[in-house]
PDB file of C-alpha atoms in Angstrom:
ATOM      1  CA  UNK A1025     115.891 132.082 -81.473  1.00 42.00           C
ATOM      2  CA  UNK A1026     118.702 130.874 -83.569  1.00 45.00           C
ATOM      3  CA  UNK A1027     117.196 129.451 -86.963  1.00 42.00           C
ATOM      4  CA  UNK A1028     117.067 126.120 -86.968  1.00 53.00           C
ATOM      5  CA  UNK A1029     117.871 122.821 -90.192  1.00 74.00           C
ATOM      6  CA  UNK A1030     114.346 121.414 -91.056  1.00 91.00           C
ATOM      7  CA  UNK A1031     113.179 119.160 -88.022  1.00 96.00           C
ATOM      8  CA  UNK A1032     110.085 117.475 -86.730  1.00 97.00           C
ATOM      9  CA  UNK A1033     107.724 119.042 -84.976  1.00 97.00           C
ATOM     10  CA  UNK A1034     106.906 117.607 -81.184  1.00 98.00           C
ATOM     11  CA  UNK A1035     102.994 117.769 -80.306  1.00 98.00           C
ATOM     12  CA  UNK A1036     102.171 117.193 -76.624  1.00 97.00           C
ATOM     13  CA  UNK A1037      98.643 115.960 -76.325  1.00 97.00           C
ATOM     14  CA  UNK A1038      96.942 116.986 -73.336  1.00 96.00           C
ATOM     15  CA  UNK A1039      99.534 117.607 -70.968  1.00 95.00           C
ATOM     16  CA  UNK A1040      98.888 117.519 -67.417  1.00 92.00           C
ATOM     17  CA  UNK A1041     101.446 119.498 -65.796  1.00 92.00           C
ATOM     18  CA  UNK A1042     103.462 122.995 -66.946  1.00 93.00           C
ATOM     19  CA  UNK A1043     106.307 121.695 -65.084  1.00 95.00           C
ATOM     20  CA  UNK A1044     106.323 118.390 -67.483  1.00 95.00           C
ATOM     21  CA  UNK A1045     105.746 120.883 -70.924  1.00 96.00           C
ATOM     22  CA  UNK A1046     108.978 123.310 -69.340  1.00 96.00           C
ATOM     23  CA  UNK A1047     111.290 120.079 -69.065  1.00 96.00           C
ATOM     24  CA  UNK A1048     110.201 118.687 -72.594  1.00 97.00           C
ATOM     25  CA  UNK A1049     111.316 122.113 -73.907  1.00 96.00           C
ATOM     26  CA  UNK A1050     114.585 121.851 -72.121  1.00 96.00           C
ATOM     27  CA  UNK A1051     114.915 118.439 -73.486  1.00 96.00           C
ATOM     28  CA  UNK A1052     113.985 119.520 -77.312  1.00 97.00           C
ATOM     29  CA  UNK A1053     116.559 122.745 -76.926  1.00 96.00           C
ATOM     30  CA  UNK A1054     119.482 120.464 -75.529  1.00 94.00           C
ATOM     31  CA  UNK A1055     119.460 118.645 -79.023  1.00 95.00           C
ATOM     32  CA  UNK A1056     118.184 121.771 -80.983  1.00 93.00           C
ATOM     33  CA  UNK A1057     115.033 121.338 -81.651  1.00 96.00           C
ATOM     34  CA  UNK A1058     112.284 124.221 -81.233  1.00 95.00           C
ATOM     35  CA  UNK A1059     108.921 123.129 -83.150  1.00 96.00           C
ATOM     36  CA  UNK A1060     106.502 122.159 -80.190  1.00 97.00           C
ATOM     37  CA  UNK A1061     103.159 122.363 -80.669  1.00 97.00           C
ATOM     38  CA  UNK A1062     100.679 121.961 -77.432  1.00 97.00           C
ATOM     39  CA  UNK A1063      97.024 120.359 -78.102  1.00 97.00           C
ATOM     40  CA  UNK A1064      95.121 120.684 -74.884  1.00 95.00           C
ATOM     41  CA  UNK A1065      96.920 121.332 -72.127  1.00 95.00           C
ATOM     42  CA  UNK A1066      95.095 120.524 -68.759  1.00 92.00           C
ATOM     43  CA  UNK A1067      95.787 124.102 -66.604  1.00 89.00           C
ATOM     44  CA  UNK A1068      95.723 126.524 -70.137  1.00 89.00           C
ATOM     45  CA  UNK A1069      98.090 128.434 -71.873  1.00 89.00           C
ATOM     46  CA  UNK A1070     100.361 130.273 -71.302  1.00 87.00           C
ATOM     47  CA  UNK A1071     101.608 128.138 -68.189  1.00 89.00           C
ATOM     48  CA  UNK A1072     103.731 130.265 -66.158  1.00 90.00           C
ATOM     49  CA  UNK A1073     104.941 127.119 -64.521  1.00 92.00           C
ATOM     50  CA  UNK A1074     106.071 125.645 -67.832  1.00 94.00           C
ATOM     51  CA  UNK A1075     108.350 128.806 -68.100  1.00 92.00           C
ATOM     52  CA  UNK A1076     109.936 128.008 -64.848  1.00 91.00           C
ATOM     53  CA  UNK A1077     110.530 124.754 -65.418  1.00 93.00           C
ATOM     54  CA  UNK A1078     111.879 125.371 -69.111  1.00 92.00           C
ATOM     55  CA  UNK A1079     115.362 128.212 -67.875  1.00 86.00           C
ATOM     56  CA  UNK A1080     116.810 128.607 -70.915  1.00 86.00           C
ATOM     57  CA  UNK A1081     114.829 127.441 -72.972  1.00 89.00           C
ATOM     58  CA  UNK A1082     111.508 129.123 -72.363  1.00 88.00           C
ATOM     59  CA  UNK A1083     111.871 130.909 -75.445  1.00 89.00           C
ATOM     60  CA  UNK A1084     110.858 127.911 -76.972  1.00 92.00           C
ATOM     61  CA  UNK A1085     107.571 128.091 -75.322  1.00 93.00           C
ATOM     62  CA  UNK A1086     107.162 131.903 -76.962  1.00 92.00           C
ATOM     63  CA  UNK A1087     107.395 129.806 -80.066  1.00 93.00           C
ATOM     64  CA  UNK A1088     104.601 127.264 -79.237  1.00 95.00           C
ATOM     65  CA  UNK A1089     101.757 126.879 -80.926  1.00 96.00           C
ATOM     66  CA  UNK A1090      99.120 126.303 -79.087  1.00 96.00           C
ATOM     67  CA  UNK A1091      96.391 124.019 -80.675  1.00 96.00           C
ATOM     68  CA  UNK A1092      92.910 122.541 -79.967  1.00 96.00           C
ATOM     69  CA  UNK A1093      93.228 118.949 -81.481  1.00 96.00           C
ATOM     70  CA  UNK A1094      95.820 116.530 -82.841  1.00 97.00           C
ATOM     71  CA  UNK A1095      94.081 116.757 -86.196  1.00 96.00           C
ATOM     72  CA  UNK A1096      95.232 120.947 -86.205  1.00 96.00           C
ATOM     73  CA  UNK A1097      98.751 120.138 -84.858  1.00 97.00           C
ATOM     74  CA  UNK A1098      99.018 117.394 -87.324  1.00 97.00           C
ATOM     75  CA  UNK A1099      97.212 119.283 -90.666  1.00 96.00           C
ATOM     76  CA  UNK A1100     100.674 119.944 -92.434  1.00 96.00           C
ATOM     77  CA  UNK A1101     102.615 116.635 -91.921  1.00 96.00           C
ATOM     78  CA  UNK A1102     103.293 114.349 -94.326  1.00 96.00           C
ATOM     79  CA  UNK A1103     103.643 111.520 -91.416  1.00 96.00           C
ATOM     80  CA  UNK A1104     102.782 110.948 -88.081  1.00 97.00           C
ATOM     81  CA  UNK A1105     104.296 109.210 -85.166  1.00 97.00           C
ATOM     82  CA  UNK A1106     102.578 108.249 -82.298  1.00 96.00           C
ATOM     83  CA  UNK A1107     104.655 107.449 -79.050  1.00 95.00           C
ATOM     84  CA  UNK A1108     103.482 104.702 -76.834  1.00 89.00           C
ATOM     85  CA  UNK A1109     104.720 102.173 -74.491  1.00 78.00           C
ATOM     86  CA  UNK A1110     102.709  99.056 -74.966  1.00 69.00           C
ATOM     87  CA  UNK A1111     100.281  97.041 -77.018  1.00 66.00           C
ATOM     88  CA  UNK A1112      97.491  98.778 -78.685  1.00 69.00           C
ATOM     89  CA  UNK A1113      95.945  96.430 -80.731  1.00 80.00           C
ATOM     90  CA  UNK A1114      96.696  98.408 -83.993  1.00 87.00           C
ATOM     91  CA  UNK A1115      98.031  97.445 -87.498  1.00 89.00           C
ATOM     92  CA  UNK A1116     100.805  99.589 -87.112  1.00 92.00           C
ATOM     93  CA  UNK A1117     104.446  99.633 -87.951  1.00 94.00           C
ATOM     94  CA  UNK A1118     106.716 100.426 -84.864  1.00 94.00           C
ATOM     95  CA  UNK A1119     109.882 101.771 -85.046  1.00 96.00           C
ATOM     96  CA  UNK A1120     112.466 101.840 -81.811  1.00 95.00           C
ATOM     97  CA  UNK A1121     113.104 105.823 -81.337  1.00 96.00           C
ATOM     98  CA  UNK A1122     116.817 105.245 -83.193  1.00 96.00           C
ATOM     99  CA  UNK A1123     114.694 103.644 -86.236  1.00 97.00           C
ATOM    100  CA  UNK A1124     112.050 106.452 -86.186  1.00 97.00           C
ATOM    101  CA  UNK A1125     114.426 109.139 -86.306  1.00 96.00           C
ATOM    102  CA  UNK A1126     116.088 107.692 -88.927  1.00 95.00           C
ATOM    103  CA  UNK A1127     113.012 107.310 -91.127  1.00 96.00           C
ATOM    104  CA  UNK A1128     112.079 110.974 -89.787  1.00 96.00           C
ATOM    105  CA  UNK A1129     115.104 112.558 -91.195  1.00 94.00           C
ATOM    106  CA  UNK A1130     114.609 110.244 -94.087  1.00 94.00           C
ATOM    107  CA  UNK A1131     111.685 111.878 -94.988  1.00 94.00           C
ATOM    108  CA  UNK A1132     112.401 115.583 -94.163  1.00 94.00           C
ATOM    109  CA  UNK A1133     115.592 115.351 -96.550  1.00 92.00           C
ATOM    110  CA  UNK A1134     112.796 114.440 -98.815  1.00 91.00           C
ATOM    111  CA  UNK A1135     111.112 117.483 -98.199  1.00 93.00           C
ATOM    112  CA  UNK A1136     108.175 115.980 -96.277  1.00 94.00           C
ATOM    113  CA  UNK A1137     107.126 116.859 -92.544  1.00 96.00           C
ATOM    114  CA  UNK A1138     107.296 114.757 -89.613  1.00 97.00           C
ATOM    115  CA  UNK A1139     105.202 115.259 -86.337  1.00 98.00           C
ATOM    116  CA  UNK A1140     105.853 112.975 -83.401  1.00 98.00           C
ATOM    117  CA  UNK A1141     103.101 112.929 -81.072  1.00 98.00           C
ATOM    118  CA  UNK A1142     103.844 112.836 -77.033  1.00 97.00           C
ATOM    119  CA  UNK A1143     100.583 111.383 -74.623  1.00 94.00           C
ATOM    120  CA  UNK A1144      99.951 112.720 -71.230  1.00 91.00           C
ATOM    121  CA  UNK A1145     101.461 111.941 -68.348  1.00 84.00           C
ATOM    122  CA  UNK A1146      99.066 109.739 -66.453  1.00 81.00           C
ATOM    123  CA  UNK A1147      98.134 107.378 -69.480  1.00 81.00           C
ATOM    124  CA  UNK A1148      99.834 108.388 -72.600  1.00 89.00           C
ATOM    125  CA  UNK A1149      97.836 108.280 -75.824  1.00 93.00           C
ATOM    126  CA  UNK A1150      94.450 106.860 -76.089  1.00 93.00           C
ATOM    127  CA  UNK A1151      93.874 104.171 -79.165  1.00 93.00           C
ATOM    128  CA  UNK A1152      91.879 107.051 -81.024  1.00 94.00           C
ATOM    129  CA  UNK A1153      94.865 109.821 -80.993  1.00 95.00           C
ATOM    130  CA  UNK A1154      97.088 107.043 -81.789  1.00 95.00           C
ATOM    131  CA  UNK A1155      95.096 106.306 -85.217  1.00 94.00           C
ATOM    132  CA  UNK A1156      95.486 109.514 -86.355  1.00 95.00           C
ATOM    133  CA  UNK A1157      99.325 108.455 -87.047  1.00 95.00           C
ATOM    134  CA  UNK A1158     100.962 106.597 -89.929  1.00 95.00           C
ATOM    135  CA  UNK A1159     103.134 104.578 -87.221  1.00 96.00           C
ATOM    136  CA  UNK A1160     104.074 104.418 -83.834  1.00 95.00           C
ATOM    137  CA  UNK A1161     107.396 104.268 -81.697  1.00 96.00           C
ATOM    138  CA  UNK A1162     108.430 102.335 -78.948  1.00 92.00           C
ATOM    139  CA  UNK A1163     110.790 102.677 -76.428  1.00 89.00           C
ATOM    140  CA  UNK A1164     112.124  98.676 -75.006  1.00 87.00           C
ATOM    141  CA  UNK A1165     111.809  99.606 -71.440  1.00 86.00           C
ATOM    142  CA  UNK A1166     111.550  97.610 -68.541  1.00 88.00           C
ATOM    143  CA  UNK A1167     107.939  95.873 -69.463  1.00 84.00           C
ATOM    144  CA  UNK A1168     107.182  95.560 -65.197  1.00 86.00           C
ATOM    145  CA  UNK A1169     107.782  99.469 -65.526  1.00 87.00           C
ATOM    146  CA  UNK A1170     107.229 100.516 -68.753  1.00 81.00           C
ATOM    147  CA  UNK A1171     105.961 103.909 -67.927  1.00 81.00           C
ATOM    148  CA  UNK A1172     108.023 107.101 -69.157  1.00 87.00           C
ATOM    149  CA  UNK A1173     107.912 110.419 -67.827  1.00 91.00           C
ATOM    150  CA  UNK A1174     106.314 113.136 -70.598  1.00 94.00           C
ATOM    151  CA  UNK A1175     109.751 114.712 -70.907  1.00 95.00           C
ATOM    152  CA  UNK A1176     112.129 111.797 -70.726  1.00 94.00           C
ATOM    153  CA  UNK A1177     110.226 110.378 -73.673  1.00 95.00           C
ATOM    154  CA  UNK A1178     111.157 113.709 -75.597  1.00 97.00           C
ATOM    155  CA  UNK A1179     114.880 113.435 -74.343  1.00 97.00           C
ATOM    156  CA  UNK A1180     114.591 110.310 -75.887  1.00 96.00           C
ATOM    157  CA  UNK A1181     113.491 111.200 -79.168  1.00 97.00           C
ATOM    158  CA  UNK A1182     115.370 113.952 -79.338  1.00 97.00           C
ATOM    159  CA  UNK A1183     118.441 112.711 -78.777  1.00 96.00           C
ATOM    160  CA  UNK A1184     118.138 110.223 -81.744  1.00 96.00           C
ATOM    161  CA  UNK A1185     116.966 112.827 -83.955  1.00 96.00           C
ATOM    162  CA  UNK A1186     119.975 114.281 -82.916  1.00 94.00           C
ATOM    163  CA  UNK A1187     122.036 111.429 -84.033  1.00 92.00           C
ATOM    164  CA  UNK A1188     120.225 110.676 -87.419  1.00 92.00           C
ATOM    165  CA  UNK A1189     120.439 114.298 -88.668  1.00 88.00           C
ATOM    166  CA  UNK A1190     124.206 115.006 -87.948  1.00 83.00           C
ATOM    167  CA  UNK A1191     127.524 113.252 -87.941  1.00 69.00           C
ATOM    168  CA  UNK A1192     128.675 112.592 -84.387  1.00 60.00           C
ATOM    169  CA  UNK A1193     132.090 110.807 -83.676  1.00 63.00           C
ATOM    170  CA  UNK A1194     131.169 107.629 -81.585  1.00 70.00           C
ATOM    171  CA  UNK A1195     134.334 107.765 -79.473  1.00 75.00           C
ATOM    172  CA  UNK A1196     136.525 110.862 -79.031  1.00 75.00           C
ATOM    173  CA  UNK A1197     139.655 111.068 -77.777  1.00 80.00           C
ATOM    174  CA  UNK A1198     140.700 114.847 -75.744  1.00 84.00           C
ATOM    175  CA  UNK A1199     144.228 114.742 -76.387  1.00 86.00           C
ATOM    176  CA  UNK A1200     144.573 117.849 -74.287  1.00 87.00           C
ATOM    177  CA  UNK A1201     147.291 119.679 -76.739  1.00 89.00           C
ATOM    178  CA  UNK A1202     149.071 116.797 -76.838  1.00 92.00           C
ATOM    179  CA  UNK A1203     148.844 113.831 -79.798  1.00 93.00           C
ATOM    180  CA  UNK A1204     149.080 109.801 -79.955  1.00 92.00           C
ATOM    181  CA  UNK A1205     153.043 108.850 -79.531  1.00 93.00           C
ATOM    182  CA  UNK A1206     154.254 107.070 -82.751  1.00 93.00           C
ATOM    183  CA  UNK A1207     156.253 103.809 -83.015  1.00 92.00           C
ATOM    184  CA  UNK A1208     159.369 105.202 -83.383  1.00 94.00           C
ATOM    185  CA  UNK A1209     158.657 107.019 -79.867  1.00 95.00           C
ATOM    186  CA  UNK A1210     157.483 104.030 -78.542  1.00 94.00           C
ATOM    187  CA  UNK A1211     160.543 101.724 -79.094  1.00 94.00           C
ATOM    188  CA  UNK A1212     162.556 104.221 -77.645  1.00 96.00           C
ATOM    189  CA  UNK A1213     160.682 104.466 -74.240  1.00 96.00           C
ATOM    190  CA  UNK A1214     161.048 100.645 -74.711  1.00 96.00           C
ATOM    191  CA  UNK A1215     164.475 100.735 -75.388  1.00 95.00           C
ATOM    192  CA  UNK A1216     165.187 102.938 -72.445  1.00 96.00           C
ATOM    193  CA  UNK A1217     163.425 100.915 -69.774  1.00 96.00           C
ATOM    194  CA  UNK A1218     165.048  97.257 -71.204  1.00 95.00           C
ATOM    195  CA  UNK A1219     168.375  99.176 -70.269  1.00 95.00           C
ATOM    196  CA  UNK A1220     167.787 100.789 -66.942  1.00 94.00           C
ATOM    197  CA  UNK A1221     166.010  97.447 -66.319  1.00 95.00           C
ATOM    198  CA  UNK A1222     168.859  95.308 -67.596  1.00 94.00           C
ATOM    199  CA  UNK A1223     171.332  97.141 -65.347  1.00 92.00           C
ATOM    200  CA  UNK A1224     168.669  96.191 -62.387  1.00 92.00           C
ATOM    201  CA  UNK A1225     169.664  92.913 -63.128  1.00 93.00           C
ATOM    202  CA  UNK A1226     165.366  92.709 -63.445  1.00 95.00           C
ATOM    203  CA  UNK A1227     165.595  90.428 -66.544  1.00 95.00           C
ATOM    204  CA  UNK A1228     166.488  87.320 -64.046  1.00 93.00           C
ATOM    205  CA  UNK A1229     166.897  84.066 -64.477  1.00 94.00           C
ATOM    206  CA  UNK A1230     168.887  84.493 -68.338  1.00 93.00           C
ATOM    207  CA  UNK A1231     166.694  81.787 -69.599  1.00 95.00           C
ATOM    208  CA  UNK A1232     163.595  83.553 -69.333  1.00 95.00           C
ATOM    209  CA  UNK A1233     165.148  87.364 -70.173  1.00 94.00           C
ATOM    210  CA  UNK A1234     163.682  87.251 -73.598  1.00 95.00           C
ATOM    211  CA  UNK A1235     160.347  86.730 -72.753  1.00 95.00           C
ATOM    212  CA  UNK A1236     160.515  89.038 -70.539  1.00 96.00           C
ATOM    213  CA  UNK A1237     161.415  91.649 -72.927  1.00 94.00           C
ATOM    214  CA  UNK A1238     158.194  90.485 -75.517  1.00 95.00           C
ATOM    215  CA  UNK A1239     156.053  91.036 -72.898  1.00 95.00           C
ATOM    216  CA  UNK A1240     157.045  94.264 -71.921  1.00 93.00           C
ATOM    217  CA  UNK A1241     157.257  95.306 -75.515  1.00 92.00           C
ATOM    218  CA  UNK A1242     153.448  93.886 -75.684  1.00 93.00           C
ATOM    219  CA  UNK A1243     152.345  95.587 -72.915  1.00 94.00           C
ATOM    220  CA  UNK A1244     153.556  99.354 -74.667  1.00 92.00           C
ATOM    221  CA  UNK A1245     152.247  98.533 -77.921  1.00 91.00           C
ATOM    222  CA  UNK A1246     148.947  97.912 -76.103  1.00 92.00           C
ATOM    223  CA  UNK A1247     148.623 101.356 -74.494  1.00 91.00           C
ATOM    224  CA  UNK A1248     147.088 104.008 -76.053  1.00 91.00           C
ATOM    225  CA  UNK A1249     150.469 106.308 -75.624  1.00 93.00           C
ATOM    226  CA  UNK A1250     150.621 110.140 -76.028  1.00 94.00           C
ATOM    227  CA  UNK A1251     153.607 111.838 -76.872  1.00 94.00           C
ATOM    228  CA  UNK A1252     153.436 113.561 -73.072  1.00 95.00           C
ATOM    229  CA  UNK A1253     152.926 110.046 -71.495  1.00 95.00           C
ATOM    230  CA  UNK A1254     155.725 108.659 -73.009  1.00 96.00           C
ATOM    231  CA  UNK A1255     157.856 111.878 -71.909  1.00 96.00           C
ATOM    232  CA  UNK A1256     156.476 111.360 -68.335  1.00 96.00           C
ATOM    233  CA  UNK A1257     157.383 107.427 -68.644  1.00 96.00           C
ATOM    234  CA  UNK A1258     160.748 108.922 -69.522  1.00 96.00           C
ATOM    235  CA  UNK A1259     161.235 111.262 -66.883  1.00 96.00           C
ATOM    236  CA  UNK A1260     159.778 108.984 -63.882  1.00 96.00           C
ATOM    237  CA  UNK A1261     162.616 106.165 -65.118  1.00 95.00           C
ATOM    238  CA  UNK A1262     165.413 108.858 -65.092  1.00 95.00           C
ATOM    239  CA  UNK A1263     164.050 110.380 -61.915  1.00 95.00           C
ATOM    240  CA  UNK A1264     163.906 106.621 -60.499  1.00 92.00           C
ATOM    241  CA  UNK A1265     167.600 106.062 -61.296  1.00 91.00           C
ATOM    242  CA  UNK A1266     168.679 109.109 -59.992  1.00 91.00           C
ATOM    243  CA  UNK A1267     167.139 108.888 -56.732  1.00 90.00           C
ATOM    244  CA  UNK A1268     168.651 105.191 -56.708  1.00 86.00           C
ATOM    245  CA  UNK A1269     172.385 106.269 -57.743  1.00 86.00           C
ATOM    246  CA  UNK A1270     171.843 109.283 -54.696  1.00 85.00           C
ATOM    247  CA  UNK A1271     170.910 106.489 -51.909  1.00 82.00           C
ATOM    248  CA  UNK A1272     173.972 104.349 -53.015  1.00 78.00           C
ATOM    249  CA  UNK A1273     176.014 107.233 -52.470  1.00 80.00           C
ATOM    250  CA  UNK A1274     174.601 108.823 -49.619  1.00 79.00           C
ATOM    251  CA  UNK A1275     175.284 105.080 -48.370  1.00 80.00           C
ATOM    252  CA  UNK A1276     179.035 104.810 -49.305  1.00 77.00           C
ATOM    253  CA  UNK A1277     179.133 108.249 -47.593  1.00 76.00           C
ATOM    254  CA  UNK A1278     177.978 106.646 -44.216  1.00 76.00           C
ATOM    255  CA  UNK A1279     179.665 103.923 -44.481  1.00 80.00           C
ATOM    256  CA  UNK A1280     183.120 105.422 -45.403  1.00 78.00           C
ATOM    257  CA  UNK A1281     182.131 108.284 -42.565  1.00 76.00           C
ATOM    258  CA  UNK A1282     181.392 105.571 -39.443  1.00 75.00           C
ATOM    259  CA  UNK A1283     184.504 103.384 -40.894  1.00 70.00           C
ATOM    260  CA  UNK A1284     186.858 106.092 -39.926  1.00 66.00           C
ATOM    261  CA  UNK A1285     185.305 107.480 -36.724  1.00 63.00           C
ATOM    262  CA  UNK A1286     186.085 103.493 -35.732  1.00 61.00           C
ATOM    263  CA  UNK A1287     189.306 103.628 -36.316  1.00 55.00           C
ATOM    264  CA  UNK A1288     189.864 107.164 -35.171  1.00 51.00           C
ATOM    265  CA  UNK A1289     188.908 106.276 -31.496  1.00 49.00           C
ATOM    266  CA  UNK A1290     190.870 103.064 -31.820  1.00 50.00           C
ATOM    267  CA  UNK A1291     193.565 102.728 -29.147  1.00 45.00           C
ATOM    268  CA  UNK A1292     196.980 101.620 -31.188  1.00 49.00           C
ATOM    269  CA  UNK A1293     198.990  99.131 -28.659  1.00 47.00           C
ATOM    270  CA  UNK A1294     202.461 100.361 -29.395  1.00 47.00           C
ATOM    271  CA  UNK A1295     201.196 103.829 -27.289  1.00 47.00           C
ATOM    272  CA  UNK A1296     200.503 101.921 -24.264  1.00 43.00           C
TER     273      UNK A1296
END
């Protein structure tokens, strides 16, 4: 397994199904994380089912420690988080999973280690696993459905450890070997359509031409323009004008053509 930055370690307490541990190991190795520790599990371990369920990412199982209690999972951190979805009737602080990772990363940077603890699926964590932590984190879900699948609450988690340990670009743009048009590009795709407009006679009545022309101008500088959009923009407007100066000939052409097959059949009186 690639090594790994320093990074909590994710302890799933008495999981029910393999299929549940394999998807929170897929979930962990999507954001690159690989600590898990397993306290408990229900059917054993090994869990050939877990494996299954984890594809890529069963290597992470090989990793796995495989542990008796919370207290051994928990013996080397420096703090604890407990995951739950409601009340518990503890003094606790609770963090939203963004917050927790936060402080988690926080405190690893420090050199300190964080455990997050995961419940099982059918109740989550019972008041006395939960007291073994230093706080607890809670997702706002929907509270007429708060419950969270085992491994969606690690997708969670990881994700925003994810976020708090690296620098991630909030929007992006895939310019697609391309780049943003500048304003001197800009006002001439402006330019160029005022014109072929102009000659449209579009700009109609005079008295509101000018206006006219600020909107359009507005509605450019409002679009986020690459330098191949505004060459497209470009071409389509020559393109346009051809296609209109080929009709008006083709039409003149016709017209010209039927004018002197009239007069060609024509029957001049000075022959009768």
């Amino acid at each position: 397994m690639t090594p790994t930055q320093e990074q909590p370690a994710f302890v799933l307490v008495r999981p029910q199904m393999g299929e549940n541990i394999g998807a929170a190991a897929r979930a962990m190795w999507n954001f690159g994380l690989d600590r898990m520790r397993v306290v408990a599990p229900r059917d054993g371990w090994p869990s050939e089912k877990a494996v299954a369920m984890a594809s890529g990412a069963g290597r992470l199982l090989d990793d796995a420690q495989h542990c008796p209690d919370i207290a051994t999972a928990v013996g080397d951190s420096h703090f604890v988080l407990a995951t739950t979805a409601r009340p518990r009737g503890l003094t606790k602080t609770v963090f939203t999973p963004e917050r927790a990772m936060i402080e988690a990363q926080s405190r690893i940077a420090a050199g300190q280690k964080v455990a997050i603890l995961f419940g099982p699926e059918r109740a989550g964590l019972e008041n006395e696993d939960i007291a073994q932590a230093n706080a607890i984190i809670s997702v706002p879900v929907n509270p007429r459905f708060p419950s969270l699948n085992l491994a969606q609450c690690v997708l969670l988690c990881a994700y925003e450890w994810r976020r708090a340990s690296e620098e991630a670009q909030p929007v992006l743009h895939e310019l697609a070997g391309t780049s943003w048009a500048n304003t001197a590009e800009l006002e001439h795709l402006s330019r160029h359509y005022e014109d072929r407009l102009e000659e449209a006679g579009f700009f109609f009545p005079d008295h509101k031409a000018a206006g006219m022309k600020t909107n359009l101008r507005n509605m450019w500088s409002r679009m986020p323009l690459t330098r191949a959009d505004v060459q497209m923009l470009h071409g389509v407007l020559r393109q346009m004008v051809r296609w209109t100066q080929k009709a008006g000939a083709s039409k003149d052409a016709a017209r010209k053509s039927t004018s002197h097959g009239q007069g060609g059949s024509q029957i001049d009186p000075s022959d009768q």
